Short mmCIF file of C-alpha atoms in Angstrom, two decimals:
data_model
loop_
_atom_site.label_atom_id
_atom_site.label_comp_id
_atom_site.label_asym_id
_atom_site.label_seq_id
_atom_site.Cartn_x
_atom_site.Cartn_y
_atom_site.Cartn_z
CA UNK B 766 -52.82 46.79 80.70
CA UNK B 767 -52.82 49.47 83.40
CA UNK B 768 -55.53 47.88 85.60
CA UNK B 769 -53.48 44.67 85.84
CA UNK B 770 -49.94 46.00 86.28
CA UNK B 771 -48.09 47.59 89.20
CA UNK B 772 -45.96 49.44 86.65
CA UNK B 773 -45.48 49.57 82.87
CA UNK B 774 -42.23 50.46 81.11
CA UNK B 775 -41.87 51.15 77.38
CA UNK B 776 -38.72 50.63 75.35
CA UNK B 777 -38.17 51.92 71.83
CA UNK B 778 -37.40 49.26 69.25
CA UNK B 779 -34.13 49.88 67.38
CA UNK B 780 -35.00 49.08 63.76
CA UNK B 781 -31.71 50.35 62.30
CA UNK B 782 -30.39 48.41 59.27
CA UNK B 783 -27.20 47.51 61.16
CA UNK B 784 -29.24 45.10 63.27
CA UNK B 785 -30.07 43.03 60.18
CA UNK B 786 -26.34 42.30 59.80
CA UNK B 787 -25.85 40.77 63.24
CA UNK B 788 -25.76 37.10 64.20
CA UNK B 789 -28.93 37.27 66.30
CA UNK B 790 -32.22 37.37 64.33
CA UNK B 791 -33.42 40.87 63.49
CA UNK B 792 -36.76 40.34 65.27
CA UNK B 793 -34.81 39.65 68.48
CA UNK B 794 -31.87 42.04 68.12
CA UNK B 795 -34.11 45.05 67.51
CA UNK B 796 -35.91 44.45 70.82
CA UNK B 797 -32.76 44.65 72.93
CA UNK B 798 -32.59 47.64 75.27
CA UNK B 799 -29.92 48.29 77.89
CA UNK B 800 -32.49 49.71 80.32
CA UNK B 801 -34.62 46.58 80.23
CA UNK B 802 -32.11 44.41 82.10
CA UNK B 803 -31.89 46.98 84.87
CA UNK B 804 -35.66 47.06 85.27
CA UNK B 805 -35.88 43.27 85.45
CA UNK B 806 -33.15 43.18 88.12
CA UNK B 807 -35.16 45.43 90.43
CA UNK B 808 -36.95 42.34 91.78
CA UNK B 809 -36.68 38.55 91.76
CA UNK B 810 -40.08 37.75 90.25
CA UNK B 811 -40.59 35.07 87.55
CA UNK B 812 -40.14 36.40 84.01
CA UNK B 813 -42.62 35.72 81.20
CA UNK B 814 -41.15 36.23 77.71
CA UNK B 815 -43.99 36.86 75.27
CA UNK B 816 -42.77 35.37 71.99
CA UNK B 817 -39.34 34.20 70.84
CA UNK B 818 -38.66 37.73 69.59
CA UNK B 819 -38.51 39.00 73.21
CA UNK B 820 -35.87 36.52 74.40
CA UNK B 821 -32.66 38.55 73.94
CA UNK B 822 -31.99 38.35 77.69
CA UNK B 823 -33.10 34.75 78.19
CA UNK B 824 -29.54 33.42 78.57
CA UNK B 825 -28.08 36.52 80.27
CA UNK B 826 -25.81 35.53 83.20
CA UNK B 827 -27.51 38.05 85.50
CA UNK B 828 -30.79 36.14 85.10
CA UNK B 829 -29.34 32.66 85.52
CA UNK B 830 -31.17 31.93 88.77
CA UNK B 831 -34.50 33.48 87.80
CA UNK B 832 -37.55 31.46 86.81
CA UNK B 833 -38.15 32.10 83.09
CA UNK B 834 -41.10 31.00 80.96
CA UNK B 835 -41.39 31.62 77.22
CA UNK B 836 -44.78 31.84 75.53
CA UNK B 837 -44.24 30.89 71.89
CA UNK B 838 -46.50 32.28 69.17
CA UNK B 839 -45.37 29.86 66.47
CA UNK B 840 -42.34 27.99 65.16
CA UNK B 841 -40.52 31.12 64.02
CA UNK B 842 -37.95 29.55 61.70
CA UNK B 843 -40.69 27.57 59.94
CA UNK B 844 -42.85 30.69 59.66
CA UNK B 845 -40.02 32.70 58.08
CA UNK B 846 -39.21 29.82 55.76
CA UNK B 847 -42.80 29.94 54.49
CA UNK B 848 -42.59 33.72 54.12
CA UNK B 849 -39.45 33.18 52.05
CA UNK B 850 -41.36 30.82 49.76
CA UNK B 851 -44.15 33.38 49.34
CA UNK B 852 -41.97 36.49 48.95
CA UNK B 853 -42.30 38.31 45.65
CA UNK B 854 -39.54 40.95 45.80
CA UNK B 855 -35.78 40.29 45.96
CA UNK B 856 -35.35 42.43 49.11
CA UNK B 857 -38.00 40.44 50.94
CA UNK B 858 -36.47 37.16 49.78
CA UNK B 859 -33.03 38.17 51.08
CA UNK B 860 -34.40 39.33 54.43
CA UNK B 861 -36.57 36.25 54.98
CA UNK B 862 -33.74 33.90 53.94
CA UNK B 863 -31.23 35.23 56.46
CA UNK B 864 -33.84 35.53 59.21
CA UNK B 865 -34.89 31.93 58.55
CA UNK B 866 -31.30 30.67 58.80
CA UNK B 867 -30.60 32.67 61.97
CA UNK B 868 -33.81 31.53 63.68
CA UNK B 869 -33.00 27.84 63.17
CA UNK B 870 -29.83 28.28 65.21
CA UNK B 871 -31.22 30.83 67.63
CA UNK B 872 -34.07 28.65 68.91
CA UNK B 873 -31.56 26.74 71.05
CA UNK B 874 -31.71 29.70 73.46
CA UNK B 875 -34.97 28.19 74.73
CA UNK B 876 -32.87 25.67 76.68
CA UNK B 877 -32.43 28.48 79.23
CA UNK B 878 -36.13 28.54 80.11
CA UNK B 879 -37.86 26.51 82.81
CA UNK B 880 -41.10 26.06 80.83
CA UNK B 881 -42.56 26.69 77.39
CA UNK B 882 -46.15 27.67 76.60
CA UNK B 883 -47.41 27.16 73.04
CA UNK B 884 -50.58 28.61 71.53
CA UNK B 885 -51.21 25.69 69.17
CA UNK B 886 -51.27 21.92 69.70
CA UNK B 887 -49.05 21.32 66.66
CA UNK B 888 -46.40 23.74 67.96
CA UNK B 889 -46.62 22.03 71.35
CA UNK B 890 -45.79 18.69 69.72
CA UNK B 891 -42.79 20.24 67.92
CA UNK B 892 -41.29 21.93 70.98
CA UNK B 893 -41.91 18.89 73.20
CA UNK B 894 -39.83 16.85 70.77
CA UNK B 895 -37.20 19.57 70.26
CA UNK B 896 -36.73 20.28 73.99
CA UNK B 897 -37.73 17.04 75.78
CA UNK B 898 -36.31 18.19 79.13
CA UNK B 899 -38.37 21.39 79.32
CA UNK B 900 -42.04 21.18 80.40
CA UNK B 901 -44.12 22.32 77.41
CA UNK B 902 -47.82 23.18 77.67
CA UNK B 903 -50.54 24.00 75.16
CA UNK B 904 -52.27 27.21 76.32
CA UNK B 905 -54.48 28.65 73.56
CA UNK B 906 -54.11 32.21 72.27
CA UNK B 907 -55.74 35.10 74.08
CA UNK B 908 -58.20 37.22 72.13
CA UNK B 909 -60.47 40.25 72.39
CA UNK B 910 -63.80 38.46 72.78
CA UNK B 911 -65.66 38.20 76.08
CA UNK B 912 -68.92 36.84 74.66
CA UNK B 913 -70.45 35.16 71.61
CA UNK B 914 -71.99 37.79 69.31
CA UNK B 915 -72.91 35.58 66.35
CA UNK B 916 -76.22 36.41 64.66
CA UNK B 917 -78.72 33.70 63.78
CA UNK B 918 -80.21 33.71 60.27
CA UNK B 919 -78.73 34.72 56.90
CA UNK B 920 -76.34 37.37 55.63
CA UNK B 921 -76.05 38.92 52.21
CA UNK B 922 -72.36 38.67 51.33
CA UNK B 923 -69.06 36.81 51.61
CA UNK B 924 -66.28 38.41 53.67
CA UNK B 925 -62.49 38.15 53.55
CA UNK B 926 -60.68 40.14 56.23
CA UNK B 927 -57.24 40.56 57.79
CA UNK B 928 -54.05 42.56 57.50
CA UNK B 929 -54.00 42.90 53.71
CA UNK B 930 -50.34 43.91 53.56
CA UNK B 931 -49.25 40.45 54.74
CA UNK B 932 -48.55 37.93 51.99
CA UNK B 933 -50.17 35.06 53.88
CA UNK B 934 -53.43 37.02 54.02
CA UNK B 935 -53.79 38.53 50.57
CA UNK B 936 -52.31 35.83 48.32
CA UNK B 937 -55.07 33.26 49.03
CA UNK B 938 -57.67 35.96 48.30
CA UNK B 939 -56.08 36.89 44.99
CA UNK B 940 -55.74 33.26 43.95
CA UNK B 941 -59.37 32.45 44.76
CA UNK B 942 -60.69 35.55 43.00
CA UNK B 943 -58.70 34.86 39.84
CA UNK B 944 -59.66 31.19 39.74
CA UNK B 945 -62.45 29.46 41.68
CA UNK B 946 -64.42 32.63 42.51
CA UNK B 947 -64.02 34.52 39.25
CA UNK B 948 -67.63 33.70 38.31
CA UNK B 949 -69.10 34.03 41.82
CA UNK B 950 -72.52 35.71 41.68
CA UNK B 951 -72.69 36.61 45.38
CA UNK B 952 -71.42 39.95 46.72
CA UNK B 953 -67.89 39.79 48.14
CA UNK B 954 -66.39 42.26 50.61
CA UNK B 955 -62.65 42.39 51.36
CA UNK B 956 -61.77 44.44 54.43
CA UNK B 957 -58.49 45.04 56.20
CA UNK B 958 -55.36 46.99 56.86
CA UNK B 959 -53.20 48.47 54.10
CA UNK B 960 -54.21 46.44 51.00
CA UNK B 961 -51.40 45.92 48.50
CA UNK B 962 -51.47 47.28 44.95
CA UNK B 963 -51.63 43.67 43.74
CA UNK B 964 -54.87 43.13 45.64
CA UNK B 965 -56.34 46.51 44.64
CA UNK B 966 -55.68 45.80 40.95
CA UNK B 967 -57.28 42.36 41.25
CA UNK B 968 -60.43 43.72 42.91
CA UNK B 969 -60.88 46.30 40.14
CA UNK B 970 -61.46 43.45 37.67
CA UNK B 971 -64.74 42.47 39.37
CA UNK B 972 -68.06 44.30 39.68
CA UNK B 973 -69.37 42.30 42.65
CA UNK B 974 -66.38 42.93 44.95
CA UNK B 975 -66.00 45.81 47.40
CA UNK B 976 -62.67 46.63 49.05
CA UNK B 977 -62.78 48.43 52.41
CA UNK B 978 -59.36 49.72 53.43
CA UNK B 979 -58.45 50.19 57.10
CA UNK B 980 -61.92 49.81 58.65
CA UNK B 981 -62.34 50.76 62.30
CA UNK B 982 -62.51 47.98 64.87
CA UNK B 983 -66.24 48.55 65.25
CA UNK B 984 -66.87 48.54 61.49
CA UNK B 985 -64.90 45.33 61.01
CA UNK B 986 -66.79 43.62 63.82
CA UNK B 987 -70.08 44.59 62.15
CA UNK B 988 -68.86 43.31 58.77
CA UNK B 989 -67.96 39.93 60.30
CA UNK B 990 -71.30 39.66 62.10
CA UNK B 991 -73.41 40.51 59.04
CA UNK B 992 -71.62 38.28 56.52
CA UNK B 993 -73.25 34.99 55.61
CA UNK B 994 -69.87 33.33 54.94
CA UNK B 995 -66.47 34.38 56.27
CA UNK B 996 -63.57 32.85 54.33
CA UNK B 997 -60.26 32.41 56.15
CA UNK B 998 -57.58 30.67 54.12
CA UNK B 999 -53.87 30.57 54.91
CA UNK B 1000 -50.69 29.60 53.10
CA UNK B 1001 -48.73 28.91 56.29
CA UNK B 1002 -49.33 25.98 58.66
CA UNK B 1003 -47.95 27.51 61.85
CA UNK B 1004 -49.27 29.55 64.74
CA UNK B 1005 -52.92 30.38 65.32
CA UNK B 1006 -54.83 33.03 63.36
CA UNK B 1007 -56.54 35.50 65.71
CA UNK B 1008 -58.92 36.46 62.92
CA UNK B 1009 -60.15 32.86 62.93
CA UNK B 1010 -60.96 33.04 66.65
CA UNK B 1011 -62.65 36.44 66.26
CA UNK B 1012 -64.73 35.19 63.35
CA UNK B 1013 -65.99 32.19 65.30
CA UNK B 1014 -67.04 34.44 68.19
CA UNK B 1015 -68.73 36.97 65.87
CA UNK B 1016 -69.68 35.48 62.51
CA UNK B 1017 -71.91 32.89 60.89
CA UNK B 1018 -70.50 30.19 58.57
CA UNK B 1019 -66.70 30.12 58.50
CA UNK B 1020 -64.93 28.50 55.53
CA UNK B 1021 -61.29 27.51 56.16
CA UNK B 1022 -58.52 25.44 54.66
CA UNK B 1023 -56.33 23.05 56.66
CA UNK B 1024 -53.47 25.53 57.03
CA UNK B 1025 -55.76 28.09 58.68
CA UNK B 1026 -56.92 25.78 61.48
CA UNK B 1027 -53.99 23.44 62.10
CA UNK B 1028 -53.06 23.33 65.78
CA UNK B 1029 -56.02 25.49 66.83
CA UNK B 1030 -58.32 22.56 67.72
CA UNK B 1031 -61.07 24.55 66.00
CA UNK B 1032 -61.40 22.54 62.79
CA UNK B 1033 -64.78 21.14 63.90
CA UNK B 1034 -66.08 24.66 64.54
CA UNK B 1035 -65.45 25.62 60.91
CA UNK B 1036 -66.26 24.26 57.46
CA UNK B 1037 -63.10 22.82 55.93
CA UNK B 1038 -63.22 23.49 52.20
CA UNK B 1039 -61.14 22.31 49.28
CA UNK B 1040 -60.34 25.23 46.97
CA UNK B 1041 -61.61 23.35 43.95
CA UNK B 1042 -65.02 22.85 45.60
CA UNK B 1043 -65.45 26.29 47.16
CA UNK B 1044 -67.74 27.75 44.48
CA UNK B 1045 -70.30 24.96 44.90
CA UNK B 1046 -69.96 25.07 48.69
CA UNK B 1047 -70.79 28.77 48.65
CA UNK B 1048 -73.92 28.13 46.59
CA UNK B 1049 -75.01 25.37 48.97
CA UNK B 1050 -74.49 27.37 52.14
CA UNK B 1051 -76.26 30.46 50.81
CA UNK B 1052 -79.37 28.28 50.74
CA UNK B 1053 -79.04 27.60 54.48
CA UNK B 1054 -79.68 29.65 57.58
CA UNK B 1055 -77.20 29.78 60.45
CA UNK B 1056 -79.21 28.20 63.26
CA UNK B 1057 -79.14 28.12 67.05
CA UNK B 1058 -78.25 24.43 66.83
CA UNK B 1059 -75.15 25.17 64.71
CA UNK B 1060 -74.06 27.88 67.15
CA UNK B 1061 -74.56 25.60 70.16
CA UNK B 1062 -72.29 22.98 68.58
CA UNK B 1063 -69.64 25.62 67.82
CA UNK B 1064 -69.62 26.91 71.39
CA UNK B 1065 -68.44 23.49 72.61
CA UNK B 1066 -65.13 24.01 70.80
CA UNK B 1067 -64.78 27.69 71.72
CA UNK B 1068 -64.73 26.79 75.42
CA UNK B 1069 -61.04 25.97 74.92
CA UNK B 1070 -60.49 29.69 74.28
CA UNK B 1071 -61.60 30.96 77.70
CA UNK B 1072 -59.19 33.83 78.45
CA UNK B 1073 -59.59 33.63 82.22
CA UNK B 1074 -59.00 29.89 82.43
CA UNK B 1075 -55.93 30.11 80.20
CA UNK B 1076 -54.50 33.06 82.14
CA UNK B 1077 -54.84 31.05 85.35
CA UNK B 1078 -52.82 28.24 83.75
CA UNK B 1079 -49.95 30.67 83.12
CA UNK B 1080 -50.22 32.12 86.63
CA UNK B 1081 -50.09 28.65 88.17
CA UNK B 1082 -46.98 27.77 86.16
CA UNK B 1083 -45.31 31.01 87.18
#
C-alpha cells in the first residue's frame, strides 16, 4: 500500500475474550482502537470503511459531518448464520449463534453512511432494499491479477484449493470425495492453508489424491494453471470467492455450484455442475482441450473485474 498512501497507521486488534461478551459483534468490537479516532480527526477527508467489521466509529458523534462510505464484503449476519449451520463443535456453534444475532441488529449502523458499495450483485439487491435511502452500488471485488495467465491445452489433474481450515471450503471437498468422487480415476490435488484433521483423514483413504499443505503463492498459482479442472464449490450463498476470480484468470476449466458464483456475475465464465453429475462431467471434460475460443469467451465476463476501473468508481463516489 505504501506507493498509494501518504501515511499508513497500524492498530493492534484486541482479541480478548471479554469482547465476545459485549453487545457489539466481536468482529467489530475487536477492531476498536482509541488512537484511530484521533488519526481520523486530523483531517476532514471522506472515510472509506472496508467491511462492516471496520465500522465501530461509523456513528461516532465526532464524525457526524464527515462523508462516510462503507464497502461491504457480504451480508454478515447471513454469512454467520450459515457458519452456524455448518459448525461442528459446540464452542463454534455458540460463537456463531451470538455473532449472528448481534449482526442482525448491528447492521442498522449503516444508516450513518452516505453510500454503500457491495462486491456482489445479490448483496447489492439486499442492501438496496434494506436501506432504500442510501445510494448502493455494485463494485466488484478487487483481486491480485493484472493479466490472464490461463494455459491453452490439457492438464493432468483435478484441483481443489482454498483456506482448508474454513468449513465452507473443506466440507464440500470431503462430501464430494466420500460420495460422487470416491471412484474417480483421475489424479486429484488438494492444496491450501492449514488443512483440518477431518480433511487429512479423508484424503488418506484414497490413493489418487495428494494433499499439499500451505503452498507458497507461486506454487499455488502454478497448480491452478496446470490443472485441467479446478473445482470450486461453496456451502454459503453470500459474498464473492476470491479463489473463483483467481482461478478464472489463471486456470482452465472451472467447475462450480450455484452457491460459489451467486452475485459474482461470473456464472457464464464457469461450468455449473450438479453434484450428482460431477463424475460424468469430469470424464467428459478430460476428453476436451481448453481452447483459445473458450478463453476468449471467458474474457468477456472477466472485464467486469478490472481493478483500475472499479477503483475509479470508488474514487468518484468519494
